[in-house]
Amino acid sequence: MNRIKGLVYGVISSSTFGLIPLFALPVIQKGVGVDSVMFYRFGMSALVLGVWLLIRRHDLKVTLRELGVLAGLGLFYSLTALLLTTSYLYIPSGIATTIHFLYPVVVTLVMILFFKDRVSLPLLIAIAMAISGVYLLSYSGSEGTVSLKGLMLVLTTVITYALYIVGVNKSNVSKMDGLKLTFYVLFVGAIVFGLNLLIKGQPLELAPDMDTWIHLFLLALIPTLVSDFTLVLAVQHVGSTTTAVLGCLQPMTAVAMGVLVFEEQLGFWQFMGMAIILLAVSVVILANSKERMPVIENN
């Protein structure tokens, strides 16, 4: 039952995370800068969750060692969002997205090499399928310009996001209550993006109207708070590697929103990419439903 829960949490996390364009694009189109949007996204989500936990009299006490780990996890999570967004300025977003979704490979390697984890053969096949699906989903038919700076930025996100997922699973906060862990991660993220504004010397831009504030609130609530909380629960229930593969539903959701809401065109290769990703997720679900399966171990 716990593994089924974990799979459901993983699907919810990746699907809601893919809704970022649905809420962020209308805000950016109203003239609010990306750096301000990122601060609102993490700051408002941390505030909402913090108030809820205080009302519920939730225990937020942590040890000094736990605080250090939580700060590291929050830094990895927020750096992933910041660097991935910045990489879009230097390389095509399709290429950046494809490279970023190499993180399941890094998660798998870290779990095998450092934690002697056993990885099933179906899961390895699913990883390869998922990455192929993301590539097709991001395929635009043109190569675009790939700069070394953009490449280094997005490659860094592969490492930071993989370390975040593994850290949630294997650090001394792995058994911590999911809501508490999520709050501290989001709170650290708000600090990171606040410092980012200060370092750049940019003022925090205010939303021009109530409709924009609503979009900001939904951005903070659904593809941030809900997504990260369910991600934490997924890692706690089914582990880092399976959660990482399920994360490939994120770009599929983003493309679907683009077609349904923003009237973007879905080509043949994008359709094939979605089909392959769905097949990869099906493989993960079927693999997790079996108690015995062939595994590849690190000797």
CSV table of C-alpha atoms in Angstrom, one decimal:
chain,number,residue,atom,x,y,z
A,1,MET,CA,0.0,0.0,0.0
A,2,ASN,CA,2.9,2.4,0.8
A,3,ARG,CA,4.4,1.8,-2.6
A,4,ILE,CA,1.1,2.5,-4.3
A,5,LYS,CA,0.8,5.8,-2.3
A,6,GLY,CA,4.3,6.7,-3.3
A,7,LEU,CA,3.5,6.2,-7.0
A,8,VAL,CA,0.4,8.3,-6.7
A,9,TYR,CA,2.4,11.0,-4.9
A,10,GLY,CA,5.1,10.9,-7.6
A,11,VAL,CA,2.5,11.3,-10.4
A,12,ILE,CA,0.8,14.2,-8.5
A,13,SER,CA,4.1,15.9,-7.9
A,14,SER,CA,5.4,15.8,-11.5
A,15,SER,CA,1.9,16.6,-13.0
A,16,THR,CA,1.4,19.7,-10.8
A,17,PHE,CA,5.0,20.9,-11.3
A,18,GLY,CA,4.2,20.9,-15.0
A,19,LEU,CA,1.5,23.5,-14.4
A,20,ILE,CA,4.1,26.2,-13.8
A,21,PRO,CA,3.6,27.9,-17.2
A,22,LEU,CA,-0.2,28.0,-16.7
A,23,PHE,CA,0.2,30.3,-13.7
A,24,ALA,CA,3.6,31.9,-14.3
A,25,LEU,CA,3.2,33.1,-18.0
A,26,PRO,CA,0.2,35.4,-17.3
A,27,VAL,CA,2.2,37.0,-14.5
A,28,ILE,CA,5.3,37.6,-16.7
A,29,GLN,CA,3.1,38.9,-19.5
A,30,LYS,CA,1.8,41.5,-17.1
A,31,GLY,CA,5.4,42.8,-16.8
A,32,VAL,CA,6.5,41.2,-13.5
A,33,GLY,CA,10.2,40.1,-13.8
A,34,VAL,CA,11.2,36.4,-13.6
A,35,ASP,CA,13.3,37.0,-10.5
A,36,SER,CA,10.4,38.6,-8.6
A,37,VAL,CA,8.1,35.8,-9.8
A,38,MET,CA,10.5,33.3,-8.3
A,39,PHE,CA,10.6,35.1,-5.0
A,40,TYR,CA,6.8,35.3,-4.8
A,41,ARG,CA,6.6,31.6,-5.8
A,42,PHE,CA,8.7,30.4,-2.9
A,43,GLY,CA,8.0,33.2,-0.4
A,44,MET,CA,4.2,32.9,-0.6
A,45,SER,CA,4.2,29.1,-0.5
A,46,ALA,CA,6.5,29.1,2.6
A,47,LEU,CA,4.2,31.7,4.2
A,48,VAL,CA,1.0,29.8,3.5
A,49,LEU,CA,2.5,26.5,4.8
A,50,GLY,CA,4.1,28.2,7.8
A,51,VAL,CA,0.8,29.8,8.9
A,52,TRP,CA,-1.0,26.5,8.4
A,53,LEU,CA,1.6,24.7,10.6
A,54,LEU,CA,1.4,27.3,13.3
A,55,ILE,CA,-2.4,27.2,13.4
A,56,ARG,CA,-2.2,23.4,13.6
A,57,ARG,CA,0.4,23.9,16.4
A,58,HIS,CA,2.8,21.7,14.4
A,59,ASP,CA,6.2,21.1,15.9
A,60,LEU,CA,8.7,23.0,13.8
A,61,LYS,CA,11.7,22.4,16.1
A,62,VAL,CA,14.8,21.0,14.4
A,63,THR,CA,18.3,20.2,15.7
A,64,LEU,CA,21.3,22.3,14.5
A,65,ARG,CA,22.4,19.4,12.3
A,66,GLU,CA,19.0,19.0,10.8
A,67,LEU,CA,18.8,22.7,10.1
A,68,GLY,CA,22.1,22.5,8.2
A,69,VAL,CA,20.8,19.6,6.0
A,70,LEU,CA,17.5,21.4,5.4
A,71,ALA,CA,19.4,24.5,4.4
A,72,GLY,CA,21.4,22.4,1.9
A,73,LEU,CA,18.3,20.8,0.5
A,74,GLY,CA,16.6,24.1,0.1
A,75,LEU,CA,19.7,25.5,-1.6
A,76,PHE,CA,19.8,22.6,-4.1
A,77,TYR,CA,16.1,22.9,-4.9
A,78,SER,CA,16.1,26.7,-5.4
A,79,LEU,CA,19.4,26.6,-7.4
A,80,THR,CA,17.8,24.1,-9.7
A,81,ALA,CA,14.9,26.4,-10.4
A,82,LEU,CA,17.1,29.5,-10.8
A,83,LEU,CA,19.8,28.0,-13.0
A,84,LEU,CA,17.3,26.2,-15.2
A,85,THR,CA,15.4,29.4,-15.8
A,86,THR,CA,18.7,31.3,-16.5
A,87,SER,CA,19.9,28.6,-18.9
A,88,TYR,CA,16.9,29.5,-21.2
A,89,LEU,CA,18.6,32.8,-21.9
A,90,TYR,CA,21.5,31.0,-23.5
A,91,ILE,CA,20.3,27.8,-25.1
A,92,PRO,CA,16.9,26.7,-26.6
A,93,SER,CA,14.5,25.6,-23.9
A,94,GLY,CA,13.9,22.3,-25.6
A,95,ILE,CA,17.6,21.4,-25.4
A,96,ALA,CA,17.8,22.7,-21.8
A,97,THR,CA,14.8,20.6,-20.8
A,98,THR,CA,16.2,17.5,-22.4
A,99,ILE,CA,19.6,17.9,-20.7
A,100,HIS,CA,17.9,18.6,-17.3
A,101,PHE,CA,15.9,15.4,-17.4
A,102,LEU,CA,19.1,13.4,-17.4
A,103,TYR,CA,18.8,13.7,-13.6
A,104,PRO,CA,17.2,10.3,-13.2
A,105,VAL,CA,20.4,8.8,-14.5
A,106,VAL,CA,22.5,10.7,-11.9
A,107,VAL,CA,20.1,9.7,-9.2
A,108,THR,CA,20.4,6.1,-10.2
A,109,LEU,CA,24.2,6.3,-10.3
A,110,VAL,CA,24.4,7.9,-6.9
A,111,MET,CA,22.1,5.4,-5.3
A,112,ILE,CA,24.1,2.5,-6.8
A,113,LEU,CA,27.6,3.8,-6.2
A,114,PHE,CA,27.3,5.4,-2.8
A,115,PHE,CA,24.3,3.6,-1.2
A,116,LYS,CA,24.7,0.1,-2.7
A,117,ASP,CA,21.1,0.4,-4.0
A,118,ARG,CA,19.6,-2.3,-6.1
A,119,VAL,CA,18.0,-1.1,-9.4
A,120,SER,CA,15.6,-3.3,-11.3
A,121,LEU,CA,16.1,-3.9,-15.0
A,122,PRO,CA,12.6,-2.6,-15.9
A,123,LEU,CA,13.4,0.6,-14.0
A,124,LEU,CA,16.6,1.1,-16.0
A,125,ILE,CA,14.6,0.5,-19.2
A,126,ALA,CA,12.0,3.0,-18.0
A,127,ILE,CA,14.8,5.6,-17.4
A,128,ALA,CA,16.0,5.3,-21.0
A,129,MET,CA,12.5,5.5,-22.3
A,130,ALA,CA,11.7,8.5,-20.2
A,131,ILE,CA,14.7,10.5,-21.4
A,132,SER,CA,14.0,9.5,-25.0
A,133,GLY,CA,10.4,10.7,-24.5
A,134,VAL,CA,11.5,14.1,-23.1
A,135,TYR,CA,13.9,14.5,-26.0
A,136,LEU,CA,11.1,14.0,-28.5
A,137,LEU,CA,8.8,16.2,-26.5
A,138,SER,CA,11.3,19.0,-26.6
A,139,TYR,CA,12.2,18.5,-30.2
A,140,SER,CA,11.5,21.6,-32.4
A,141,GLY,CA,13.2,20.5,-35.6
A,142,SER,CA,15.9,23.2,-35.3
A,143,GLU,CA,19.2,23.0,-33.6
A,144,GLY,CA,19.4,26.5,-32.2
A,145,THR,CA,22.5,28.0,-30.6
A,146,VAL,CA,24.1,26.1,-27.8
A,147,SER,CA,26.5,28.3,-25.7
A,148,LEU,CA,29.0,26.8,-23.2
A,149,LYS,CA,27.6,29.0,-20.4
A,150,GLY,CA,24.0,27.8,-21.0
A,151,LEU,CA,25.2,24.2,-21.2
A,152,MET,CA,27.1,24.5,-17.9
A,153,LEU,CA,24.1,26.1,-16.2
A,154,VAL,CA,21.7,23.3,-17.2
A,155,LEU,CA,24.2,20.5,-16.5
A,156,THR,CA,24.5,22.0,-13.0
A,157,THR,CA,20.8,21.6,-12.5
A,158,VAL,CA,21.1,17.9,-13.3
A,159,ILE,CA,23.5,17.6,-10.3
A,160,THR,CA,21.6,19.9,-7.9
A,161,TYR,CA,18.2,18.3,-8.5
A,162,ALA,CA,19.6,14.8,-8.3
A,163,LEU,CA,21.3,15.6,-5.0
A,164,TYR,CA,18.1,17.1,-3.7
A,165,ILE,CA,16.1,14.0,-4.4
A,166,VAL,CA,18.8,11.7,-3.0
A,167,GLY,CA,19.2,14.0,0.1
A,168,VAL,CA,15.5,13.8,0.9
A,169,ASN,CA,15.8,10.0,0.8
A,170,LYS,CA,19.2,9.4,2.5
A,171,SER,CA,19.9,12.3,4.8
A,172,ASN,CA,19.2,12.6,8.5
A,173,VAL,CA,15.9,14.3,7.7
A,174,SER,CA,14.5,11.4,5.6
A,175,LYS,CA,12.1,10.4,8.3
A,176,MET,CA,11.0,14.0,9.1
A,177,ASP,CA,7.4,14.9,8.8
A,178,GLY,CA,6.8,15.8,5.1
A,179,LEU,CA,5.1,19.2,5.9
A,180,LYS,CA,7.9,20.3,8.1
A,181,LEU,CA,10.6,19.3,5.6
A,182,THR,CA,8.7,21.0,2.8
A,183,PHE,CA,8.3,24.2,4.8
A,184,TYR,CA,12.0,24.6,5.5
A,185,VAL,CA,13.0,23.8,1.9
A,186,LEU,CA,10.6,26.5,0.6
A,187,PHE,CA,11.7,29.0,3.3
A,188,VAL,CA,15.3,28.6,2.3
A,189,GLY,CA,14.3,28.9,-1.4
A,190,ALA,CA,12.6,32.3,-0.6
A,191,ILE,CA,15.8,33.5,1.1
A,192,VAL,CA,17.9,32.4,-1.9
A,193,PHE,CA,15.6,34.3,-4.4
A,194,GLY,CA,15.5,37.3,-2.0
A,195,LEU,CA,19.3,37.4,-2.0
A,196,ASN,CA,19.3,37.0,-5.8
A,197,LEU,CA,17.2,40.2,-6.1
A,198,LEU,CA,19.5,42.1,-3.7
A,199,ILE,CA,22.7,40.9,-5.4
A,200,LYS,CA,21.3,42.0,-8.8
A,201,GLY,CA,20.2,45.3,-7.3
A,202,GLN,CA,16.6,44.8,-8.5
A,203,PRO,CA,13.5,45.9,-6.6
A,204,LEU,CA,10.7,43.4,-5.9
A,205,GLU,CA,8.1,44.2,-8.5
A,206,LEU,CA,4.5,44.4,-7.4
A,207,ALA,CA,1.7,42.7,-9.3
A,208,PRO,CA,-0.3,45.3,-11.3
A,209,ASP,CA,-3.8,43.9,-10.5
A,210,MET,CA,-5.8,41.3,-8.5
A,211,ASP,CA,-5.8,38.8,-11.4
A,212,THR,CA,-2.0,38.7,-11.3
A,213,TRP,CA,-2.0,38.3,-7.5
A,214,ILE,CA,-4.3,35.3,-7.9
A,215,HIS,CA,-2.0,33.7,-10.5
A,216,LEU,CA,0.9,34.3,-8.2
A,217,PHE,CA,-0.9,32.6,-5.3
A,218,LEU,CA,-1.9,29.6,-7.4
A,219,LEU,CA,1.7,29.4,-8.7
A,220,ALA,CA,2.9,29.3,-5.0
A,221,LEU,CA,0.1,26.8,-4.0
A,222,ILE,CA,-0.1,24.2,-6.8
A,223,PRO,CA,3.1,23.7,-8.7
A,224,THR,CA,5.3,24.7,-5.7
A,225,LEU,CA,3.7,23.8,-2.3
A,226,VAL,CA,1.7,20.8,-3.5
A,227,SER,CA,4.3,19.6,-6.0
A,228,ASP,CA,7.2,19.7,-3.5
A,229,PHE,CA,5.2,18.2,-0.6
A,230,THR,CA,4.1,15.3,-2.7
A,231,LEU,CA,7.7,14.9,-4.1
A,232,VAL,CA,8.9,14.5,-0.5
A,233,LEU,CA,6.2,11.9,0.2
A,234,ALA,CA,7.0,10.0,-3.0
A,235,VAL,CA,10.7,9.8,-2.2
A,236,GLN,CA,9.9,8.6,1.3
A,237,HIS,CA,7.5,5.9,0.0
A,238,VAL,CA,9.2,4.6,-3.2
A,239,GLY,CA,12.7,6.0,-3.1
A,240,SER,CA,14.8,8.4,-5.2
A,241,THR,CA,15.1,6.5,-8.4
A,242,THR,CA,11.4,5.7,-9.0
A,243,THR,CA,10.4,9.2,-8.1
A,244,ALA,CA,13.0,10.6,-10.5
A,245,VAL,CA,11.5,8.6,-13.4
A,246,LEU,CA,8.0,9.7,-12.6
A,247,GLY,CA,9.2,13.3,-12.7
A,248,CYS,CA,9.4,13.0,-16.5
A,249,LEU,CA,5.6,13.6,-16.5
A,250,GLN,CA,6.4,17.2,-15.8
A,251,PRO,CA,7.3,18.3,-19.3
A,252,MET,CA,4.4,16.3,-20.7
A,253,THR,CA,2.0,18.2,-18.5
A,254,ALA,CA,3.6,21.5,-19.5
A,255,VAL,CA,3.2,20.7,-23.2
A,256,ALA,CA,-0.4,19.6,-22.7
A,257,MET,CA,-1.2,22.9,-21.0
A,258,GLY,CA,0.5,24.7,-23.9
A,259,VAL,CA,-1.8,23.0,-26.3
A,260,LEU,CA,-5.0,23.2,-24.3
A,261,VAL,CA,-4.6,26.7,-22.8
A,262,PHE,CA,-2.2,28.6,-25.0
A,263,GLU,CA,-3.2,27.1,-28.3
A,264,GLU,CA,0.3,25.8,-29.1
A,265,GLN,CA,0.7,23.2,-31.8
A,266,LEU,CA,1.5,19.6,-31.0
A,267,GLY,CA,3.6,17.9,-33.7
A,268,PHE,CA,4.1,14.2,-34.5
A,269,TRP,CA,7.4,13.9,-32.5
A,270,GLN,CA,5.9,15.7,-29.5
A,271,PHE,CA,3.0,13.2,-29.6
A,272,MET,CA,5.4,10.3,-29.8
A,273,GLY,CA,7.3,11.7,-26.9
A,274,MET,CA,4.2,11.9,-24.7
A,275,ALA,CA,3.3,8.3,-25.6
A,276,ILE,CA,6.8,7.0,-24.7
A,277,ILE,CA,6.8,8.9,-21.4
A,278,LEU,CA,3.4,7.4,-20.5
A,279,LEU,CA,4.7,4.0,-21.4
A,280,ALA,CA,7.8,4.6,-19.3
A,281,VAL,CA,5.6,5.5,-16.3
A,282,SER,CA,3.5,2.4,-16.9
A,283,VAL,CA,6.7,0.3,-16.8
A,284,VAL,CA,7.6,1.9,-13.4
A,285,ILE,CA,4.1,1.2,-12.0
A,286,LEU,CA,4.1,-2.4,-13.2
A,287,ALA,CA,7.7,-2.9,-11.9
A,288,ASN,CA,6.7,-1.6,-8.5
A,289,SER,CA,3.7,-3.9,-8.3
A,290,LYS,CA,5.9,-7.0,-8.4
A,291,GLU,CA,7.8,-8.2,-5.4
A,292,ARG,CA,10.5,-10.1,-7.4
A,293,MET,CA,12.2,-8.9,-10.4
A,294,PRO,CA,15.7,-9.0,-12.0
A,295,VAL,CA,18.0,-6.4,-10.4
A,296,ILE,CA,21.4,-4.9,-11.2
A,297,GLU,CA,23.6,-4.6,-8.2
A,298,ASN,CA,26.8,-2.7,-7.5
A,299,ASN,CA,29.3,-5.3,-6.3
